C-alpha positions as semicolon CSV with decimal commas, in nm:
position;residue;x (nm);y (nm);z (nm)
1;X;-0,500;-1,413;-2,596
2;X;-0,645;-1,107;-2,475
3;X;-0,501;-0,993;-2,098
4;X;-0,595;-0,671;-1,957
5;X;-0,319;-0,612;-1,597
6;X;-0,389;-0,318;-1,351
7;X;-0,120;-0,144;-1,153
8;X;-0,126;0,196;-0,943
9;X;-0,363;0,073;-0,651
10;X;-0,261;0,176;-0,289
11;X;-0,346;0,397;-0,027
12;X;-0,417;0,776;-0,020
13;X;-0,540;1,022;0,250
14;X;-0,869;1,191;0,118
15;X;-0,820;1,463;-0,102
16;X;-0,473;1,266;-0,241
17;X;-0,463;1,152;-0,576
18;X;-0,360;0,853;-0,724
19;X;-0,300;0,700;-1,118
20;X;-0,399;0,388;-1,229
21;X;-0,313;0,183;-1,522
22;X;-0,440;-0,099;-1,726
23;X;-0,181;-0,230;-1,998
24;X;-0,417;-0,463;-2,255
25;X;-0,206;-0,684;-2,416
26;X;-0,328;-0,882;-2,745
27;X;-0,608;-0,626;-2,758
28;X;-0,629;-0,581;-3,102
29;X;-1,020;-0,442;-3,149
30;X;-1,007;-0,066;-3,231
31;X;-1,402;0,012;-3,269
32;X;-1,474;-0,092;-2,918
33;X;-1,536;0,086;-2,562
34;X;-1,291;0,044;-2,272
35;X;-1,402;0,134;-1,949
36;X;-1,287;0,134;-1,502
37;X;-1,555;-0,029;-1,324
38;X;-1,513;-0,042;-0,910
39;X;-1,621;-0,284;-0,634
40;X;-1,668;-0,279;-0,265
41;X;-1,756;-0,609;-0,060
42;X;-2,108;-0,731;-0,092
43;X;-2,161;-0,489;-0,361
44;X;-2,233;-0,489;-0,701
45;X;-1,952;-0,346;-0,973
46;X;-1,995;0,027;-1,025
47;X;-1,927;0,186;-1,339
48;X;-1,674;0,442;-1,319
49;X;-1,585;0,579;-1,662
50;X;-1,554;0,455;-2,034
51;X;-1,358;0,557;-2,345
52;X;-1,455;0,515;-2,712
53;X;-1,075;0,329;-2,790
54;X;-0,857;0,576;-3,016
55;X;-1,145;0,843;-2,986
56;X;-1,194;1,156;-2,776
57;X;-1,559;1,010;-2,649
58;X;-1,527;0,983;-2,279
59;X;-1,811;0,917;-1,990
60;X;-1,834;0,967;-1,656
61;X;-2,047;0,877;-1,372
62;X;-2,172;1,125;-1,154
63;X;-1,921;1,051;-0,856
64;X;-1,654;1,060;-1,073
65;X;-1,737;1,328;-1,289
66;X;-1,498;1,624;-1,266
67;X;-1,249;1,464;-1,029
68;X;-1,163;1,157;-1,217
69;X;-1,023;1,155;-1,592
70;X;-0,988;0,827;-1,809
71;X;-0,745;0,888;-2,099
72;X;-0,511;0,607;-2,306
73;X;-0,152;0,607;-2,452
74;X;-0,268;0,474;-2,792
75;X;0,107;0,360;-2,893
76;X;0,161;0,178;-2,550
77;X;-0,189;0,009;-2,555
78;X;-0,234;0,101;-2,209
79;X;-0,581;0,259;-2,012
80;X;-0,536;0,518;-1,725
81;X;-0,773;0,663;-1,473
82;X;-0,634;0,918;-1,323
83;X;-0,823;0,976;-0,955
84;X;-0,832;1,366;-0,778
85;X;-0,991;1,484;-0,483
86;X;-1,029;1,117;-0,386
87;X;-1,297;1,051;-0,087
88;X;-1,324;0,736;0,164
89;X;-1,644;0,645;-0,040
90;X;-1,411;0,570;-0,336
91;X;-1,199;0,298;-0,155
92;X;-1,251;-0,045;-0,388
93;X;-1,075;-0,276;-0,607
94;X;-1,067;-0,104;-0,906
95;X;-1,095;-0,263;-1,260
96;X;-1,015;-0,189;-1,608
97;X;-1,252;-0,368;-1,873
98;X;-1,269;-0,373;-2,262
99;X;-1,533;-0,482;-2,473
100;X;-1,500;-0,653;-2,839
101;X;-1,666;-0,815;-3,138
102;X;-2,038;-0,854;-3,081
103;X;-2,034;-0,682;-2,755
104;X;-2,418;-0,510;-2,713
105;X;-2,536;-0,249;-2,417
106;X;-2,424;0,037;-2,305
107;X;-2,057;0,117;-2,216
108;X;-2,196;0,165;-1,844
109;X;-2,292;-0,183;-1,866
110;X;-2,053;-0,438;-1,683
111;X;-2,237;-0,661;-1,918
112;X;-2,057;-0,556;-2,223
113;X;-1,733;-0,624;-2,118
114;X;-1,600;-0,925;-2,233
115;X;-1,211;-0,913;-2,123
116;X;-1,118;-0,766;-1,757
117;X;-0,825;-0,728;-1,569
118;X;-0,741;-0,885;-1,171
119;X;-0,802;-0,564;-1,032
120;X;-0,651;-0,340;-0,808
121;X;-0,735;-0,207;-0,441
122;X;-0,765;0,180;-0,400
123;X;-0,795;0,273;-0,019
124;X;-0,864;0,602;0,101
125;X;-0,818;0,694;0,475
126;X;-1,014;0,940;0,578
């Protein structure tokens, strides 16, 4: 049974940073995408960034390009999105998402996901 748990949520000031971290346990799929999706109330769930699992492909979208970085610790099994620079705009539960056999669309796509974690509020004071 696949389980995908997020910790590192909590509050920053803007411009603080903060780490969060998805441990996937009984994730076994290596040719799939993992990915951080985000969502605010009465909104739909942003893509964030994605990572080709146990490659160097990573993607970003444009608010999170160059101040956000989505790495893994392949031995630990775990998924981390490390946050910079953060802004009030970037307050939301935060989740961590993996994809696996027969999964179609693009890795932006919350659609492709199959397996995804509780979340985790990120707030940002301004």
């Amino acid at each position: 049974q696949v389980q995908l748990v997020e910790t590192g949520g909590g509050s920053v000031q803007a411009g603080g940073s903060l780490e969060l971290s998805c441990t996937l346990s009984g994730y076994g799929f290596t040719s799939g995408w993992l990915a951080w999706f985000r969502q605010t109330p009465g909104k739909e769930r942003e893509w964030v960034a994605s990572i080709w699992n146990r490659h160097s492909d990573t993607y970003y979208s444009d608010s999170a390009l160059g101040r956000f970085t989505i790495s893994q610790n392949i031995p630990k099994n775990t998924l981390h999105l490390q946050m910079n620079g953060l802004r009030p705009e970037d307050a939301a539960v935060y989740y961590c998402a993996a994809d696996g056999v027969g999964s179609t669309g693009s890795w932006s796509s919350p659609s492709r996901y199959k397996f995804w974690g509780q979340g985790t509020q990120v707030t940002v004071s301004s």
